[in-house]
Amino acid sequence: TFHFMALEIRALLKGICYLAEEIFHLQSRYHGSFWRALTACFSLRWHGPMLLVCGSAYVALLDGDGQPLGLHLGLASLCELLILALGL
């Protein structure tokens, strides 16, 4: 479940990076529509429910190793950002 959660975090972070770049092209590509840019950057039809299911499963199966959930998710996010930055 942690692996799937990390993959969904990666898709979310990738969409955020794409959106940050597409903000500068709102007028030329999307005719000023932020919603069009948002839907172009995020595949919410697939990743939204998947993120919810994976996150719920991860929280439910957390074995209580003494580490806070925020630490696990923060480290997964940091690793995925590093993978995106390095192009792996």
Tab-separated table of C-alpha atoms in Angstrom:
chain	number	residue	atom	x	y	z
A	1	THR	CA	0.000	0.000	0.000
A	2	PHE	CA	2.905	2.343	0.681
A	3	HIS	CA	4.178	1.845	-2.861
A	4	PHE	CA	0.793	2.660	-4.398
A	5	MET	CA	0.445	5.633	-2.083
A	6	ALA	CA	3.872	6.867	-3.198
A	7	LEU	CA	2.873	6.470	-6.858
A	8	GLU	CA	-0.271	8.502	-6.297
A	9	ILE	CA	1.701	11.172	-4.435
A	10	ARG	CA	4.038	11.276	-7.429
A	11	ALA	CA	1.122	11.775	-9.831
A	12	LEU	CA	-0.220	14.548	-7.615
A	13	LEU	CA	3.157	16.297	-7.359
A	14	LYS	CA	3.716	15.956	-11.096
A	15	GLY	CA	0.344	17.574	-11.728
A	16	ILE	CA	1.231	20.426	-9.374
A	17	CYS	CA	4.497	20.983	-11.249
A	18	TYR	CA	2.679	20.967	-14.590
A	19	LEU	CA	0.081	23.393	-13.263
A	20	ALA	CA	2.777	25.748	-11.998
A	21	GLU	CA	4.194	25.849	-15.525
A	22	GLU	CA	0.822	26.105	-17.276
A	23	ILE	CA	-0.274	29.101	-15.164
A	24	PHE	CA	1.921	31.272	-17.385
A	25	HIS	CA	0.052	30.058	-20.492
A	26	LEU	CA	-3.540	30.542	-19.319
A	27	GLN	CA	-4.380	33.151	-21.940
A	28	SER	CA	-2.604	31.612	-24.915
A	29	ARG	CA	-3.503	27.934	-24.395
A	30	TYR	CA	-6.632	27.904	-22.268
A	31	HIS	CA	-8.272	31.252	-23.130
A	32	GLY	CA	-8.057	32.377	-19.506
A	33	SER	CA	-9.827	29.301	-18.098
A	34	PHE	CA	-8.098	28.059	-14.974
A	35	TRP	CA	-10.405	25.014	-14.910
A	36	ARG	CA	-9.167	23.897	-18.356
A	37	ALA	CA	-5.561	24.198	-17.209
A	38	LEU	CA	-6.373	22.274	-14.037
A	39	THR	CA	-8.034	19.411	-15.897
A	40	ALA	CA	-5.151	19.306	-18.387
A	41	CYS	CA	-2.608	18.897	-15.577
A	42	PHE	CA	-4.494	16.493	-13.332
A	43	SER	CA	-6.187	13.298	-14.421
A	44	LEU	CA	-8.757	13.559	-11.649
A	45	ARG	CA	-10.988	10.885	-13.138
A	46	TRP	CA	-8.397	8.234	-12.346
A	47	HIS	CA	-5.983	9.619	-9.767
A	48	GLY	CA	-8.529	11.274	-7.471
A	49	PRO	CA	-10.330	8.060	-6.426
A	50	MET	CA	-7.068	6.104	-6.508
A	51	LEU	CA	-5.408	8.581	-4.140
A	52	LEU	CA	-8.379	8.348	-1.799
A	53	VAL	CA	-8.422	4.527	-1.825
A	54	CYS	CA	-4.647	4.161	-1.439
A	55	GLY	CA	-4.535	6.776	1.314
A	56	SER	CA	-7.363	5.093	3.197
A	57	ALA	CA	-5.766	1.662	2.851
A	58	TYR	CA	-2.415	2.999	3.990
A	59	VAL	CA	-3.894	4.629	7.072
A	60	ALA	CA	-5.910	1.503	7.866
A	61	LEU	CA	-2.905	-0.809	7.516
A	62	LEU	CA	-0.424	1.446	9.323
A	63	ASP	CA	1.228	-0.923	11.781
A	64	GLY	CA	1.943	1.670	14.428
A	65	ASP	CA	5.721	1.696	14.254
A	66	GLY	CA	5.800	4.782	16.425
A	67	GLN	CA	6.412	7.216	13.576
A	68	PRO	CA	3.747	9.809	12.761
A	69	LEU	CA	1.836	9.431	9.513
A	70	GLY	CA	2.958	12.897	8.399
A	71	LEU	CA	6.575	11.753	8.532
A	72	HIS	CA	5.848	8.771	6.278
A	73	LEU	CA	3.950	10.883	3.767
A	74	GLY	CA	6.552	13.654	3.916
A	75	LEU	CA	9.383	11.239	3.190
A	76	ALA	CA	7.412	9.638	0.349
A	77	SER	CA	6.738	13.090	-1.111
A	78	LEU	CA	10.391	14.073	-0.801
A	79	CYS	CA	11.531	10.864	-2.506
A	80	GLU	CA	9.050	11.314	-5.336
A	81	LEU	CA	10.108	14.940	-5.847
A	82	LEU	CA	13.720	13.790	-6.013
A	83	ILE	CA	12.805	11.138	-8.588
A	84	LEU	CA	10.957	13.741	-10.661
A	85	ALA	CA	13.829	16.231	-10.408
A	86	LEU	CA	16.381	13.631	-11.489
A	87	GLY	CA	14.165	12.336	-14.288
A	88	LEU	CA	14.222	8.740	-13.107
